[in-house]
Amino acid sequence: MVFHESELEHRVSTIIQARADVRELHSQFPVLPFADDDGVLHEHTFDFYVVFDDGYRVAIAVKHARKQAQILDMFDRIGRHDFSHVADDLRLMTEEDATYEAFYNAHDILLSREHFDEAEYQTTRSIAKRLAGRFRLGELLRGCSHLGARRDAVWQLIDDGLLIPLSSGRISDLTWLTVPS
């Protein structure tokens, strides 16, 4: 169970969950100490803790970009204490990382994972391989018998790296895609 204290945290966690290389995601962990200018010890509770498939561990603070300098200063202070027993890295994610476009794309990937249809996945993959160069996502939807299943298959192929969007931003029927060689 992942908890969110803000809409921005919800966007960040959705984007993290949509990554194919995430093994674990925890909220409100770890709690790491740091000293202020007067040497007084404080603690910071990170918003998320991610363990990747390769074992790499990242503590993530979610804040608005306007607080970046303050948070990076705190990271420097935390770094003066040994935190290697808990995390390999500290990261800040802001609204610039968790855009609405990235959130909606991640949301669609997560939804598609709940509706895997092997036959539709293989059919869509076969069609995509036959299309030369770049093509619009909508081309993969043309003439299909079940639009929802086909759209899920497209998102699953994007998730698996077998279809690559050629631009950033919200993925739609007009997005240019390619099949990696």
Tab-separated table of C-alpha atoms in Angstrom:
chain	number	residue	atom	x	y	z
A	1	MET	CA	0.000	0.000	0.000
A	2	VAL	CA	1.419	3.354	-1.039
A	3	PHE	CA	0.203	6.522	0.671
A	4	HIS	CA	0.003	9.995	-0.848
A	5	GLU	CA	-0.128	13.228	1.086
A	6	SER	CA	-0.569	15.378	-2.006
A	7	GLU	CA	-1.609	15.257	-5.616
A	8	LEU	CA	2.049	15.708	-6.612
A	9	GLU	CA	3.029	12.654	-4.544
A	10	HIS	CA	0.290	10.678	-6.316
A	11	ARG	CA	1.699	11.656	-9.711
A	12	VAL	CA	5.241	10.732	-8.643
A	13	SER	CA	4.243	7.335	-7.244
A	14	THR	CA	2.244	6.500	-10.379
A	15	ILE	CA	5.234	7.318	-12.577
A	16	ILE	CA	7.510	5.216	-10.371
A	17	GLN	CA	5.080	2.281	-10.346
A	18	ALA	CA	4.897	2.332	-14.145
A	19	ARG	CA	8.637	1.734	-14.461
A	20	ALA	CA	9.384	-1.838	-15.467
A	21	ASP	CA	12.505	-2.033	-13.281
A	22	VAL	CA	10.923	-1.261	-9.886
A	23	ARG	CA	10.864	-4.193	-7.453
A	24	GLU	CA	9.578	-2.367	-4.343
A	25	LEU	CA	7.990	0.975	-3.565
A	26	HIS	CA	7.426	2.152	0.018
A	27	SER	CA	5.973	5.405	1.286
A	28	GLN	CA	7.136	7.538	4.217
A	29	PHE	CA	10.559	5.884	4.435
A	30	PRO	CA	13.417	6.256	5.286
A	31	VAL	CA	13.838	8.742	8.108
A	32	LEU	CA	17.355	10.197	7.927
A	33	PRO	CA	19.147	12.588	10.300
A	34	PHE	CA	20.810	15.896	9.439
A	35	ALA	CA	22.272	18.787	11.426
A	36	ASP	CA	21.313	22.433	10.984
A	37	ASP	CA	23.808	25.342	11.046
A	38	ASP	CA	23.833	25.263	14.858
A	39	GLY	CA	24.576	21.549	14.988
A	40	VAL	CA	21.071	20.634	16.152
A	41	LEU	CA	19.997	17.244	14.823
A	42	HIS	CA	16.780	16.964	12.823
A	43	GLU	CA	15.186	14.157	10.854
A	44	HIS	CA	13.671	14.125	7.396
A	45	THR	CA	11.075	11.530	6.376
A	46	PHE	CA	11.371	10.783	2.678
A	47	ASP	CA	8.183	10.431	0.685
A	48	PHE	CA	9.174	7.272	-1.186
A	49	TYR	CA	11.756	4.534	-1.064
A	50	VAL	CA	12.375	2.602	-4.271
A	51	VAL	CA	14.264	-0.656	-4.677
A	52	PHE	CA	15.077	-1.460	-8.289
A	53	ASP	CA	15.437	-4.948	-9.756
A	54	ASP	CA	19.243	-4.653	-9.588
A	55	GLY	CA	19.066	-3.874	-5.844
A	56	TYR	CA	19.793	-0.140	-6.177
A	57	ARG	CA	17.924	1.793	-3.427
A	58	VAL	CA	16.756	5.397	-3.746
A	59	ALA	CA	15.107	7.638	-1.153
A	60	ILE	CA	12.886	10.186	-2.903
A	61	ALA	CA	11.703	13.534	-1.584
A	62	VAL	CA	8.721	15.027	-3.414
A	63	LYS	CA	8.575	18.820	-3.300
A	64	HIS	CA	7.683	21.683	-5.593
A	65	ALA	CA	10.553	23.028	-7.695
A	66	ARG	CA	10.561	26.313	-5.789
A	67	LYS	CA	11.955	24.385	-2.783
A	68	GLN	CA	14.781	22.737	-4.741
A	69	ALA	CA	17.657	24.731	-3.214
A	70	GLN	CA	16.401	24.091	0.324
A	71	ILE	CA	15.991	20.346	-0.279
A	72	LEU	CA	19.359	19.951	-2.001
A	73	ASP	CA	20.997	21.727	0.953
A	74	MET	CA	19.272	19.256	3.270
A	75	PHE	CA	20.541	16.372	1.079
A	76	ASP	CA	24.088	17.708	1.514
A	77	ARG	CA	23.581	17.774	5.279
A	78	ILE	CA	22.145	14.235	5.260
A	79	GLY	CA	25.142	13.161	3.204
A	80	ARG	CA	27.443	14.168	6.057
A	81	HIS	CA	25.957	11.220	7.952
A	82	ASP	CA	26.324	7.686	6.651
A	83	PHE	CA	23.056	6.560	5.071
A	84	SER	CA	24.523	3.767	2.912
A	85	HIS	CA	22.917	1.127	5.145
A	86	VAL	CA	19.509	2.379	3.964
A	87	ALA	CA	19.861	3.965	0.515
A	88	ASP	CA	22.351	4.274	-2.325
A	89	ASP	CA	21.096	7.676	-3.444
A	90	LEU	CA	18.800	10.568	-2.523
A	91	ARG	CA	16.614	12.134	-5.189
A	92	LEU	CA	14.269	15.066	-5.433
A	93	MET	CA	11.243	14.796	-7.712
A	94	THR	CA	9.240	17.901	-8.544
A	95	GLU	CA	6.310	18.835	-10.742
A	96	GLU	CA	8.878	19.184	-13.532
A	97	ASP	CA	9.607	15.439	-13.254
A	98	ALA	CA	6.005	14.407	-12.625
A	99	THR	CA	4.211	16.321	-15.347
A	100	TYR	CA	0.560	15.615	-16.000
A	101	GLU	CA	1.525	14.114	-19.360
A	102	ALA	CA	3.980	11.683	-17.742
A	103	PHE	CA	1.391	10.856	-15.057
A	104	TYR	CA	-1.364	10.065	-17.575
A	105	ASN	CA	1.012	7.948	-19.667
A	106	ALA	CA	2.088	6.030	-16.545
A	107	HIS	CA	-1.545	5.629	-15.516
A	108	ASP	CA	-2.384	4.095	-18.902
A	109	ILE	CA	0.568	1.704	-18.638
A	110	LEU	CA	-0.576	0.562	-15.188
A	111	LEU	CA	-4.143	0.028	-16.423
A	112	SER	CA	-2.928	-1.974	-19.414
A	113	ARG	CA	-0.987	-4.316	-17.123
A	114	GLU	CA	-4.292	-5.349	-15.543
A	115	HIS	CA	-5.745	-6.460	-18.888
A	116	PHE	CA	-3.062	-8.533	-20.579
A	117	ASP	CA	-4.310	-10.494	-23.593
A	118	GLU	CA	-1.514	-12.592	-25.140
A	119	ALA	CA	-3.230	-13.022	-28.511
A	120	GLU	CA	-3.938	-9.289	-28.897
A	121	TYR	CA	-0.409	-8.436	-27.727
A	122	GLN	CA	1.148	-10.727	-30.357
A	123	THR	CA	-1.217	-9.510	-33.098
A	124	THR	CA	-0.444	-5.863	-32.326
A	125	ARG	CA	3.286	-6.585	-32.177
A	126	SER	CA	3.127	-8.316	-35.569
A	127	ILE	CA	1.262	-5.376	-37.139
A	128	ALA	CA	3.752	-2.886	-35.672
A	129	LYS	CA	6.714	-4.832	-37.084
A	130	ARG	CA	5.192	-4.672	-40.583
A	131	LEU	CA	4.786	-0.895	-40.450
A	132	ALA	CA	7.911	0.732	-41.863
A	133	GLY	CA	9.795	3.471	-40.055
A	134	ARG	CA	7.530	5.690	-38.053
A	135	PHE	CA	3.772	5.466	-37.824
A	136	ARG	CA	0.959	6.944	-35.797
A	137	LEU	CA	-0.396	4.983	-32.836
A	138	GLY	CA	-3.829	5.224	-34.456
A	139	GLU	CA	-2.615	3.016	-37.324
A	140	LEU	CA	-2.421	0.114	-34.858
A	141	LEU	CA	-6.068	0.636	-33.903
A	142	ARG	CA	-7.407	0.550	-37.454
A	143	GLY	CA	-9.762	-2.346	-38.201
A	144	CYS	CA	-9.391	-4.115	-34.854
A	145	SER	CA	-12.345	-6.021	-33.428
A	146	HIS	CA	-11.878	-4.878	-29.811
A	147	LEU	CA	-10.542	-1.347	-29.487
A	148	GLY	CA	-9.927	-1.555	-25.711
A	149	ALA	CA	-7.884	-4.746	-25.962
A	150	ARG	CA	-5.859	-3.333	-28.864
A	151	ARG	CA	-5.179	-0.081	-27.012
A	152	ASP	CA	-4.062	-2.063	-23.941
A	153	ALA	CA	-1.739	-4.110	-26.174
A	154	VAL	CA	-0.210	-0.907	-27.588
A	155	TRP	CA	0.449	0.386	-24.067
A	156	GLN	CA	1.936	-2.980	-23.075
A	157	LEU	CA	4.275	-2.879	-26.084
A	158	ILE	CA	5.329	0.648	-25.094
A	159	ASP	CA	5.842	-0.598	-21.523
A	160	ASP	CA	8.008	-3.479	-22.804
A	161	GLY	CA	10.088	-1.143	-24.993
A	162	LEU	CA	8.868	-2.816	-28.198
A	163	LEU	CA	7.198	0.403	-29.356
A	164	ILE	CA	8.972	3.716	-28.868
A	165	PRO	CA	7.176	7.102	-28.882
A	166	LEU	CA	9.153	9.578	-30.987
A	167	SER	CA	8.193	12.622	-28.939
A	168	SER	CA	7.699	13.507	-25.318
A	169	GLY	CA	4.370	14.470	-23.814
A	170	ARG	CA	0.992	12.809	-23.677
A	171	ILE	CA	0.740	9.724	-25.844
A	172	SER	CA	-2.367	9.750	-28.036
A	173	ASP	CA	-3.649	8.237	-31.263
A	174	LEU	CA	-1.630	10.883	-33.130
A	175	THR	CA	1.695	10.078	-31.435
A	176	TRP	CA	4.430	8.928	-33.788
A	177	LEU	CA	5.851	5.515	-32.831
A	178	THR	CA	8.607	3.277	-34.123
A	179	VAL	CA	9.730	-0.296	-33.565
A	180	PRO	CA	13.316	-0.425	-32.268
A	181	SER	CA	15.724	-2.287	-34.519
